[in-house]
Tab-separated table of C-alpha atoms in Angstrom:
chain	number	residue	atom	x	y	z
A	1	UNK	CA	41.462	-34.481	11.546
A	2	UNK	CA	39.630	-35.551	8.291
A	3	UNK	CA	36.469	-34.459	9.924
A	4	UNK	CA	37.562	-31.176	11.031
A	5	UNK	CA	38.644	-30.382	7.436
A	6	UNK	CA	35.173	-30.888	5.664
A	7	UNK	CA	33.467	-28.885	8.741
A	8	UNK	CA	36.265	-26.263	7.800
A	9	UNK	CA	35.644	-26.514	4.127
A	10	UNK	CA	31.482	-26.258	4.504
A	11	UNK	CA	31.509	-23.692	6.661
A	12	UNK	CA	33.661	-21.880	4.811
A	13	UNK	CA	31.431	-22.376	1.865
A	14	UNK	CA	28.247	-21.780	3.958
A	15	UNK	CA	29.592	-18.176	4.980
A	16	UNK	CA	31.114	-17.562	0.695
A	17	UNK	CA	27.493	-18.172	-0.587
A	18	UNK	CA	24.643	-17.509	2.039
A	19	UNK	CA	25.489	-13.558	1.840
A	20	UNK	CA	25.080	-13.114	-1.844
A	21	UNK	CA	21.932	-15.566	-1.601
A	22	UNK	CA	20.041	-12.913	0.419
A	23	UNK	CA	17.345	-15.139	1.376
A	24	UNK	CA	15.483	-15.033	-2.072
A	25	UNK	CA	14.926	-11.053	-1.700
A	26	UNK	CA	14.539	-9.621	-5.334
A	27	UNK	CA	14.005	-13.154	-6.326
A	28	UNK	CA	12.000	-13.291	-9.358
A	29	UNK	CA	11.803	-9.486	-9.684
A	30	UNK	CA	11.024	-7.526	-13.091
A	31	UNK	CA	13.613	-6.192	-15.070
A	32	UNK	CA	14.001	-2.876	-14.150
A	33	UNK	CA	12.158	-3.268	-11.016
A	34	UNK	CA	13.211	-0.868	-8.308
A	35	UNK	CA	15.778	-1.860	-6.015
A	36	UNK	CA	14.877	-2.451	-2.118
A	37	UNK	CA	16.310	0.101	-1.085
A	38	UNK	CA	13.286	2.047	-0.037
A	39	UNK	CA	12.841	3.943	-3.820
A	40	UNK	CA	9.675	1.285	-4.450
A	41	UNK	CA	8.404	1.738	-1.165
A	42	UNK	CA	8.638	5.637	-1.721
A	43	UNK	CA	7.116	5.509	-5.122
A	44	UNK	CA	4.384	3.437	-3.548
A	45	UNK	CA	3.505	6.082	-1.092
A	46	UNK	CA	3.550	8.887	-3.668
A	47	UNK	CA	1.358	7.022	-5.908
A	48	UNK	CA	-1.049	6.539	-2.852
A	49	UNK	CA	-1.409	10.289	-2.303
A	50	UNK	CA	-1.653	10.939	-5.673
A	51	UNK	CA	-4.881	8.311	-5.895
A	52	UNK	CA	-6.104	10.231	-3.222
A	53	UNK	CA	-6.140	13.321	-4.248
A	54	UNK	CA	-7.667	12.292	-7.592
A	55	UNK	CA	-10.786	10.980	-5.110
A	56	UNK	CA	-10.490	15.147	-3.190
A	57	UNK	CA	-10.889	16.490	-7.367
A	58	UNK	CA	-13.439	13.901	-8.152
A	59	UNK	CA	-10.565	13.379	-10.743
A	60	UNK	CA	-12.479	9.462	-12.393
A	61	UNK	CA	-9.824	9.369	-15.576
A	62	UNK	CA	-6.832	9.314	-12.725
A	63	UNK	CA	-8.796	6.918	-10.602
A	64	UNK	CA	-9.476	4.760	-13.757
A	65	UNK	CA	-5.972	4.347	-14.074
A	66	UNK	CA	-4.885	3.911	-10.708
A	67	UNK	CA	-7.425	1.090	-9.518
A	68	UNK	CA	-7.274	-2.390	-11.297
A	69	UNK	CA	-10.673	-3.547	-12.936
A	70	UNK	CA	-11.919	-5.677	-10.510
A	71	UNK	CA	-11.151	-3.037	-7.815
A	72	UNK	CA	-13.396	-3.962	-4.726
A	73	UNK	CA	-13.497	-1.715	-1.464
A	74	UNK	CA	-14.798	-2.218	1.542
A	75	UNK	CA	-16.202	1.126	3.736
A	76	UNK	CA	-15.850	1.285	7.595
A	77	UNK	CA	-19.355	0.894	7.659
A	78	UNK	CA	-19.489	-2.466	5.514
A	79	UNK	CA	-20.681	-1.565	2.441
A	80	UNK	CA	-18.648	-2.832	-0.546
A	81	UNK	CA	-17.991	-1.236	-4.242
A	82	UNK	CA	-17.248	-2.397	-7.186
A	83	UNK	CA	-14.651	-0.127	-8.978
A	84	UNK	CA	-17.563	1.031	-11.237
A	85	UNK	CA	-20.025	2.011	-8.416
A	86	UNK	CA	-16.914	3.536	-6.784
A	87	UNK	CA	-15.979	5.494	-9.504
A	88	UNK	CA	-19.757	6.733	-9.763
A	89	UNK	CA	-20.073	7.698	-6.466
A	90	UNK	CA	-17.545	10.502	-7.272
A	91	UNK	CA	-19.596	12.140	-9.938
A	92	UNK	CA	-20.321	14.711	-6.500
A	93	UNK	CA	-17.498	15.845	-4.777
A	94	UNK	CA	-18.104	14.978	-1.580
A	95	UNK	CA	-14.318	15.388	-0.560
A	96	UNK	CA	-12.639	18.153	1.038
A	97	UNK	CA	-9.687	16.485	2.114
A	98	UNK	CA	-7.759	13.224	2.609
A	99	UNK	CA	-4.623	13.422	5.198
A	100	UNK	CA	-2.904	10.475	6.125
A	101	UNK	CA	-0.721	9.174	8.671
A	102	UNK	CA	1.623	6.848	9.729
A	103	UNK	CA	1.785	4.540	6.591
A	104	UNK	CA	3.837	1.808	6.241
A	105	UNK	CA	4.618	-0.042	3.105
A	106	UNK	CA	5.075	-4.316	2.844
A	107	UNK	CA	6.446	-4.998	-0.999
A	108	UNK	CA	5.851	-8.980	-1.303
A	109	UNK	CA	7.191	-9.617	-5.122
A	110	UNK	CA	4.297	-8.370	-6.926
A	111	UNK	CA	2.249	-6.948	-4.421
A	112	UNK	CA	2.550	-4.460	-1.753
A	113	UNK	CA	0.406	-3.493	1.354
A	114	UNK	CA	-0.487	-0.331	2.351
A	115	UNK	CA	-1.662	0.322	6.437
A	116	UNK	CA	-2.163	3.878	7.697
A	117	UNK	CA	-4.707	6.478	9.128
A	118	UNK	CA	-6.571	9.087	7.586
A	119	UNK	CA	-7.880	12.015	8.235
A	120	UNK	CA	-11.218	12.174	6.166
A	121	UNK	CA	-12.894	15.848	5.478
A	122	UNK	CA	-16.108	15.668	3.638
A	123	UNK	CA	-19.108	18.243	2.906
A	124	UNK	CA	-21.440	18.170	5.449
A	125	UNK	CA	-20.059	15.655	7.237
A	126	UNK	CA	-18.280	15.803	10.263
A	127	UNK	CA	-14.292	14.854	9.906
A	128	UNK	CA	-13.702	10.842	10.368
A	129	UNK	CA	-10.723	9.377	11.724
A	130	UNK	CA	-9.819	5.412	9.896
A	131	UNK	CA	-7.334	3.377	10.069
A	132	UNK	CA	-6.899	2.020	6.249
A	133	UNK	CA	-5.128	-0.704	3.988
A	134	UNK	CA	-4.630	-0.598	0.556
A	135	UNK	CA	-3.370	-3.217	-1.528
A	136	UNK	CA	-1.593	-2.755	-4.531
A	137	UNK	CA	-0.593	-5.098	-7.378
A	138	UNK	CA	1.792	-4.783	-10.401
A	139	UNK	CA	0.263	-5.903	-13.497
A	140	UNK	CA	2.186	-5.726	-16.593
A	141	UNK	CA	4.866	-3.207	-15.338
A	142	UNK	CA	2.122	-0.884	-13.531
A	143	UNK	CA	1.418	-0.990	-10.254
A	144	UNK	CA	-2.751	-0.471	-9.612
A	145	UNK	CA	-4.442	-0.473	-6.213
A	146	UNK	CA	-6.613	-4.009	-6.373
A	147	UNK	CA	-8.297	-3.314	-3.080
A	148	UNK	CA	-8.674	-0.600	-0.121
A	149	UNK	CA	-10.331	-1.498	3.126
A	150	UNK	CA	-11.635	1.259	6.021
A	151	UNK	CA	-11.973	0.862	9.419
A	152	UNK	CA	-13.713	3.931	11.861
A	153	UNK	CA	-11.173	4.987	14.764
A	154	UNK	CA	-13.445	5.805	17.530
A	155	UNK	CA	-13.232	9.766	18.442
A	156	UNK	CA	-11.197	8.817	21.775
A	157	UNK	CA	-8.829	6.535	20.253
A	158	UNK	CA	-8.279	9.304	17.246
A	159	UNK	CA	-7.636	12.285	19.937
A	160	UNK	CA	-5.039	9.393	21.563
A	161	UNK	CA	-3.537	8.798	18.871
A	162	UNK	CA	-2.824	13.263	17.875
A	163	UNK	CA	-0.898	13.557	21.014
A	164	UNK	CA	-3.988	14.493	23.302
């Protein structure tokens, strides 16, 4: 009977305290960090868009301020930048367009990951179809895209993937 009192008494306690635990989610968060309930994860994606159409304008001050110092990315055909060689590489539009797709958004604490597809227009270049993933850091209340990585979607796969 004594037995079946404590097991009463801890599971009772168990159920009280587990709920408001909440697994550690929020743990450790900013104050005034948004709350999970998607307003982050929608902020992230608007801040994304805007970063890319600062790349369309050739827009470097915006870009300056959206990508961390030691920004590095890494193009679908291998080559990697520097956020300086980057950021010179836009002195020529080259842009017409960036549309993406299907983006999800992964907030872990202080960093959140980006995955998607894009729909790349450029001058004088035929349109290119990637799959991408950006990853995006808050440092000192601002959240600034550390990396971006591009991978080619084969034409086939891309025409799939549009409903075709």
């Amino acid at each position: 009977m004594f037995i079946r009192l404590v097991l009463v008494v801890v599971f009772s306690c168990v159920l009280t305290l587990v709920p408001g635990l909440s697994f550690g989610q929020g743990a450790g968060a900013p104050p005034g960090a948004a709350k999970r309930d998607g307003s982050l994860e929608q902020q992230l994606l608007k801040w994304n868009e805007e970063m890319l159409a600062a790349q369309v304008r050739g827009d470097i001050a915006a870009l300056d301020q959206l990508l961390t110092d030691d920004y590095t990315r890494l193009h679908a055909v291998g080559a990697v930048e520097t956020k300086a060689e980057f950021l010179n590489g836009l002195k020529e539009p080259h842009f017409l367009a960036i549309q993406t797709s299907d983006v999800t958004v992964r907030v872990y604490g202080s960093t959140a990951i980006l995955v998607g597809h894009a729909l790349v227009k450029r001058v004088g270049d035929p349109d290119d179809h990637t799959t991408f993933m950006d990853v995006w850091v808050q440092q000192n209340g601002k959240w600034r895209v550390a990396a971006w990585v591009t991978t080619r979607i084969p034409q086939r796969a891309a025409n799939r993937g549009a409903g075709n």
